[in-house]
Amino acid sequence: SATVGAGAYINALSVVSSGTKVPPHSIWEGVPGQVIGQAPPAPHIDQDERTWSPIRYGVVFIAFGYLINLLTYLPFVAALAACIQLFSLDSTTIINWLYSPSGLFGPIVLIACALVVGADLLSLAIQALGVRLLGRVKPGVYSRWGKTFMVTWYKDHFVESAGNRLSGTMFWPTWLRMAGMKIGPNCEISSIMEVIPELVEIDSECFFADGIYLG
C-alpha cells in the first residue's frame, strides 16, 4: 500500500507504486513518480454560504438528483404511456409483431417512434432550461458542502448529458446558448467537459475538437 501525506498533490497520469510515501504538502508527478516541488496552500473559501454535514449533504444531493431526473425524463415516460394507452400495446402484441410484422402495425410503430423522439427533444429543452433555473454561478472559492458545489455539479451533468446526444451537431451550439453560454455565429463544437455555461464565452467561427476542458 502507498501513503499520501496531508495536503499532497498527485498530478494526472502519475504513478504511485506500492510502498511509496508521498511527503505532506508536496507535488508528486511522473512515471515513475517523484516529488517535483511544494504543493500550493489550500485555497481560502471567500464565498459565504450555508453548509451541511457530509451525511446531510449526501441525502440532499441524492434527493435533488432524483427530483431533477424525474422532471427531465417525464416527457419520455409520458410519451411511452401515451403510446401504450393510445394503441392498446402490450408486450405480447409487440413480440408477435416482431416475429410476424403486419402492415397495420407498421404505422403505429412510426407514430410511437415520433412521439418518443419528440419527447426526447423536449427533455433536452427542459435540461437547458434547468441549467438556467439553477441560477448563475459566480467565480469564487466555495465550500465542498454548500449549495454552489451542488448546483455546479448538476449544471455540468446537464451539459454532459445533452452533449452525449448533440455533440458535434448543428444543434449543439443552439442548446448551449439556451443554457446560457455566449457563442458567436458559425461555430462547431464537439464534446466539452467541466462546463458552467454562463461562465464561458466563445467568439465567432471557432472549432472545438472532442474532449476539450473549459473549466
Short mmCIF file of C-alpha atoms in Angstrom, two decimals:
data_model
loop_
_atom_site.label_atom_id
_atom_site.label_comp_id
_atom_site.label_asym_id
_atom_site.label_seq_id
_atom_site.Cartn_x
_atom_site.Cartn_y
_atom_site.Cartn_z
CA SER A 1 0.00 0.00 0.00
CA ALA A 2 1.04 3.62 -0.53
CA THR A 3 0.93 6.57 1.87
CA VAL A 4 -0.05 10.06 0.73
CA GLY A 5 0.73 12.88 3.15
CA ALA A 6 -1.73 15.60 4.10
CA GLY A 7 -2.07 18.36 1.51
CA ALA A 8 -0.08 16.48 -1.15
CA TYR A 9 -0.88 16.83 -4.86
CA ILE A 10 -0.64 13.85 -7.23
CA ASN A 11 -0.71 15.11 -10.81
CA ALA A 12 -2.62 13.40 -13.61
CA LEU A 13 -1.29 10.13 -15.06
CA SER A 14 1.39 9.85 -12.36
CA VAL A 15 2.35 6.52 -10.82
CA VAL A 16 2.22 5.92 -7.05
CA SER A 17 3.68 2.45 -6.61
CA SER A 18 3.00 0.17 -3.67
CA GLY A 19 5.17 1.12 -0.72
CA THR A 20 5.55 4.74 -1.85
CA LYS A 21 5.39 7.53 0.73
CA VAL A 22 4.33 10.84 -0.79
CA PRO A 23 5.53 13.59 1.60
CA PRO A 24 2.99 16.04 3.04
CA HIS A 25 2.40 19.23 1.05
CA SER A 26 4.40 18.03 -1.95
CA ILE A 27 3.65 17.68 -5.68
CA TRP A 28 4.11 14.14 -6.99
CA GLU A 29 4.41 13.65 -10.74
CA GLY A 30 5.74 11.30 -13.39
CA VAL A 31 6.32 7.68 -14.36
CA PRO A 32 7.96 6.64 -12.13
CA GLY A 33 6.59 9.28 -9.79
CA GLN A 34 8.73 11.68 -7.81
CA VAL A 35 8.48 14.91 -5.82
CA ILE A 36 8.84 17.94 -8.11
CA GLY A 37 8.08 20.73 -5.64
CA GLN A 38 5.94 22.08 -2.86
CA ALA A 39 2.16 21.96 -3.17
CA PRO A 40 0.37 25.31 -3.10
CA PRO A 41 -1.67 26.08 0.00
CA ALA A 42 -5.32 25.08 0.00
CA PRO A 43 -7.48 27.86 -1.47
CA HIS A 44 -9.23 30.05 1.04
CA ILE A 45 -13.03 29.95 0.88
CA ASP A 46 -14.04 33.50 0.00
CA GLN A 47 -17.79 32.97 -0.55
CA ASP A 48 -20.05 32.76 2.48
CA GLU A 49 -22.95 30.32 2.24
CA ARG A 50 -24.76 27.76 4.31
CA THR A 51 -23.09 24.35 4.53
CA TRP A 52 -24.26 20.90 5.64
CA SER A 53 -22.60 17.95 7.31
CA PRO A 54 -21.36 15.32 4.81
CA ILE A 55 -24.22 12.93 5.66
CA ARG A 56 -26.94 15.57 5.37
CA TYR A 57 -25.33 16.91 2.22
CA GLY A 58 -25.32 13.43 0.68
CA VAL A 59 -29.02 12.96 1.42
CA VAL A 60 -29.93 16.36 -0.09
CA PHE A 61 -27.66 15.75 -3.10
CA ILE A 62 -29.21 12.36 -3.93
CA ALA A 63 -32.80 13.53 -3.35
CA PHE A 64 -32.24 16.59 -5.52
CA GLY A 65 -30.78 14.38 -8.26
CA TYR A 66 -33.80 12.06 -8.25
CA LEU A 67 -36.15 15.05 -8.50
CA ILE A 68 -34.21 16.56 -11.40
CA ASN A 69 -34.09 13.27 -13.31
CA LEU A 70 -37.81 12.78 -12.76
CA LEU A 71 -38.63 16.18 -14.24
CA THR A 72 -36.14 15.76 -17.11
CA TYR A 73 -37.38 12.38 -18.29
CA LEU A 74 -41.05 12.93 -17.53
CA PRO A 75 -41.84 13.76 -21.23
CA PHE A 76 -40.19 10.50 -22.33
CA VAL A 77 -42.18 8.41 -19.84
CA ALA A 78 -45.38 10.29 -20.72
CA ALA A 79 -44.83 9.58 -24.44
CA LEU A 80 -44.38 5.87 -23.78
CA ALA A 81 -47.50 5.80 -21.60
CA ALA A 82 -49.44 7.65 -24.32
CA CYS A 83 -48.37 5.10 -26.94
CA ILE A 84 -49.41 2.20 -24.74
CA GLN A 85 -52.81 3.73 -23.98
CA LEU A 86 -53.49 5.07 -27.47
CA PHE A 87 -52.71 1.85 -29.32
CA SER A 88 -53.52 -0.65 -26.54
CA LEU A 89 -50.00 -2.04 -26.72
CA ASP A 90 -48.63 -4.78 -24.52
CA SER A 91 -45.54 -6.96 -24.58
CA THR A 92 -47.32 -9.85 -26.29
CA THR A 93 -48.59 -7.65 -29.14
CA ILE A 94 -45.16 -6.14 -29.72
CA ILE A 95 -43.35 -9.51 -29.63
CA ASN A 96 -45.87 -11.04 -32.04
CA TRP A 97 -45.36 -8.13 -34.44
CA LEU A 98 -41.57 -8.52 -34.30
CA TYR A 99 -41.89 -12.17 -35.29
CA SER A 100 -44.58 -11.52 -37.90
CA PRO A 101 -44.75 -7.83 -38.96
CA SER A 102 -48.07 -6.68 -40.37
CA GLY A 103 -48.85 -3.64 -42.49
CA LEU A 104 -51.41 -2.42 -39.96
CA PHE A 105 -48.96 -2.31 -37.08
CA GLY A 106 -46.20 -0.56 -39.07
CA PRO A 107 -47.73 2.96 -38.91
CA ILE A 108 -48.27 2.52 -35.18
CA VAL A 109 -44.54 1.88 -34.75
CA LEU A 110 -43.70 5.01 -36.77
CA ILE A 111 -46.09 7.13 -34.70
CA ALA A 112 -44.71 5.70 -31.47
CA CYS A 113 -41.13 6.44 -32.60
CA ALA A 114 -42.12 10.00 -33.50
CA LEU A 115 -43.66 10.51 -30.06
CA VAL A 116 -40.58 9.15 -28.30
CA VAL A 117 -38.19 11.26 -30.39
CA GLY A 118 -40.34 14.35 -29.76
CA ALA A 119 -40.30 13.62 -26.03
CA ASP A 120 -36.51 13.31 -26.09
CA LEU A 121 -36.21 16.70 -27.80
CA LEU A 122 -38.49 18.16 -25.15
CA SER A 123 -36.33 16.65 -22.40
CA LEU A 124 -33.27 18.34 -23.95
CA ALA A 125 -35.08 21.67 -23.82
CA ILE A 126 -36.01 21.04 -20.17
CA GLN A 127 -32.35 20.32 -19.38
CA ALA A 128 -31.26 23.62 -20.96
CA LEU A 129 -33.97 25.45 -19.03
CA GLY A 130 -32.90 23.61 -15.87
CA VAL A 131 -29.35 24.95 -16.20
CA ARG A 132 -30.75 28.49 -16.19
CA LEU A 133 -33.24 27.86 -13.37
CA LEU A 134 -30.45 26.60 -11.12
CA GLY A 135 -29.18 30.19 -11.08
CA ARG A 136 -25.92 31.84 -12.09
CA VAL A 137 -22.66 30.67 -10.56
CA LYS A 138 -20.25 33.48 -9.75
CA PRO A 139 -16.47 32.93 -9.81
CA GLY A 140 -15.04 32.29 -6.35
CA VAL A 141 -13.94 29.63 -3.90
CA TYR A 142 -16.83 27.73 -2.34
CA SER A 143 -17.20 25.03 0.29
CA ARG A 144 -17.45 21.43 -0.88
CA TRP A 145 -20.51 21.06 1.37
CA GLY A 146 -22.53 24.07 0.17
CA LYS A 147 -25.28 24.72 -2.36
CA THR A 148 -22.99 26.16 -5.03
CA PHE A 149 -20.99 22.95 -5.40
CA MET A 150 -24.23 21.02 -5.83
CA VAL A 151 -25.53 23.48 -8.44
CA THR A 152 -22.20 23.40 -10.28
CA TRP A 153 -22.16 19.60 -10.34
CA TYR A 154 -25.68 19.35 -11.76
CA LYS A 155 -25.06 22.06 -14.36
CA ASP A 156 -22.05 20.10 -15.60
CA HIS A 157 -24.16 16.91 -15.52
CA PHE A 158 -26.82 18.51 -17.74
CA VAL A 159 -24.20 19.72 -20.23
CA GLU A 160 -22.59 16.28 -20.38
CA SER A 161 -25.95 14.53 -20.79
CA ALA A 162 -27.04 16.84 -23.62
CA GLY A 163 -23.61 16.65 -25.23
CA ASN A 164 -23.83 12.86 -25.42
CA ARG A 165 -26.70 13.32 -27.89
CA LEU A 166 -25.89 16.63 -29.59
CA SER A 167 -22.09 16.94 -29.57
CA GLY A 168 -20.71 17.81 -32.99
CA THR A 169 -24.13 18.58 -34.48
CA MET A 170 -25.55 21.93 -35.62
CA PHE A 171 -27.97 21.77 -32.68
CA TRP A 172 -25.24 21.69 -30.02
CA PRO A 173 -24.34 25.43 -30.09
CA THR A 174 -28.07 26.22 -30.03
CA TRP A 175 -28.58 24.10 -26.90
CA LEU A 176 -25.58 25.72 -25.22
CA ARG A 177 -26.98 29.19 -25.98
CA MET A 178 -30.30 28.09 -24.46
CA ALA A 179 -28.36 27.02 -21.36
CA GLY A 180 -26.75 30.47 -21.04
CA MET A 181 -23.46 30.24 -22.94
CA LYS A 182 -22.42 33.10 -25.22
CA ILE A 183 -21.44 31.65 -28.62
CA GLY A 184 -20.77 33.59 -31.80
CA PRO A 185 -22.03 32.54 -35.25
CA ASN A 186 -20.57 29.73 -37.39
CA CYS A 187 -19.09 27.70 -34.51
CA GLU A 188 -18.65 23.93 -34.47
CA ILE A 189 -18.38 22.39 -31.01
CA SER A 190 -17.81 18.74 -30.16
CA SER A 191 -17.59 17.22 -26.67
CA ILE A 192 -16.72 19.73 -23.95
CA MET A 193 -16.22 18.96 -20.26
CA GLU A 194 -16.25 20.70 -16.86
CA VAL A 195 -18.51 23.41 -18.27
CA ILE A 196 -20.59 26.04 -16.50
CA PRO A 197 -22.36 27.64 -19.50
CA GLU A 198 -22.80 31.17 -18.14
CA LEU A 199 -19.07 31.43 -17.38
CA VAL A 200 -17.97 30.64 -20.95
CA GLU A 201 -17.89 32.95 -23.97
CA ILE A 202 -16.88 31.68 -27.44
CA ASP A 203 -16.25 34.10 -30.30
CA SER A 204 -17.44 33.58 -33.88
CA GLU A 205 -16.10 30.92 -36.28
CA CYS A 206 -14.44 28.75 -33.62
CA PHE A 207 -13.91 24.99 -33.72
CA PHE A 208 -13.73 22.84 -30.59
CA ALA A 209 -12.43 19.29 -31.02
CA ASP A 210 -13.51 16.34 -28.85
CA GLY A 211 -12.54 16.28 -25.19
CA ILE A 212 -11.98 19.98 -24.53
CA TYR A 213 -11.83 21.02 -20.85
CA LEU A 214 -13.20 24.55 -20.40
CA GLY A 215 -13.13 24.76 -16.60
#
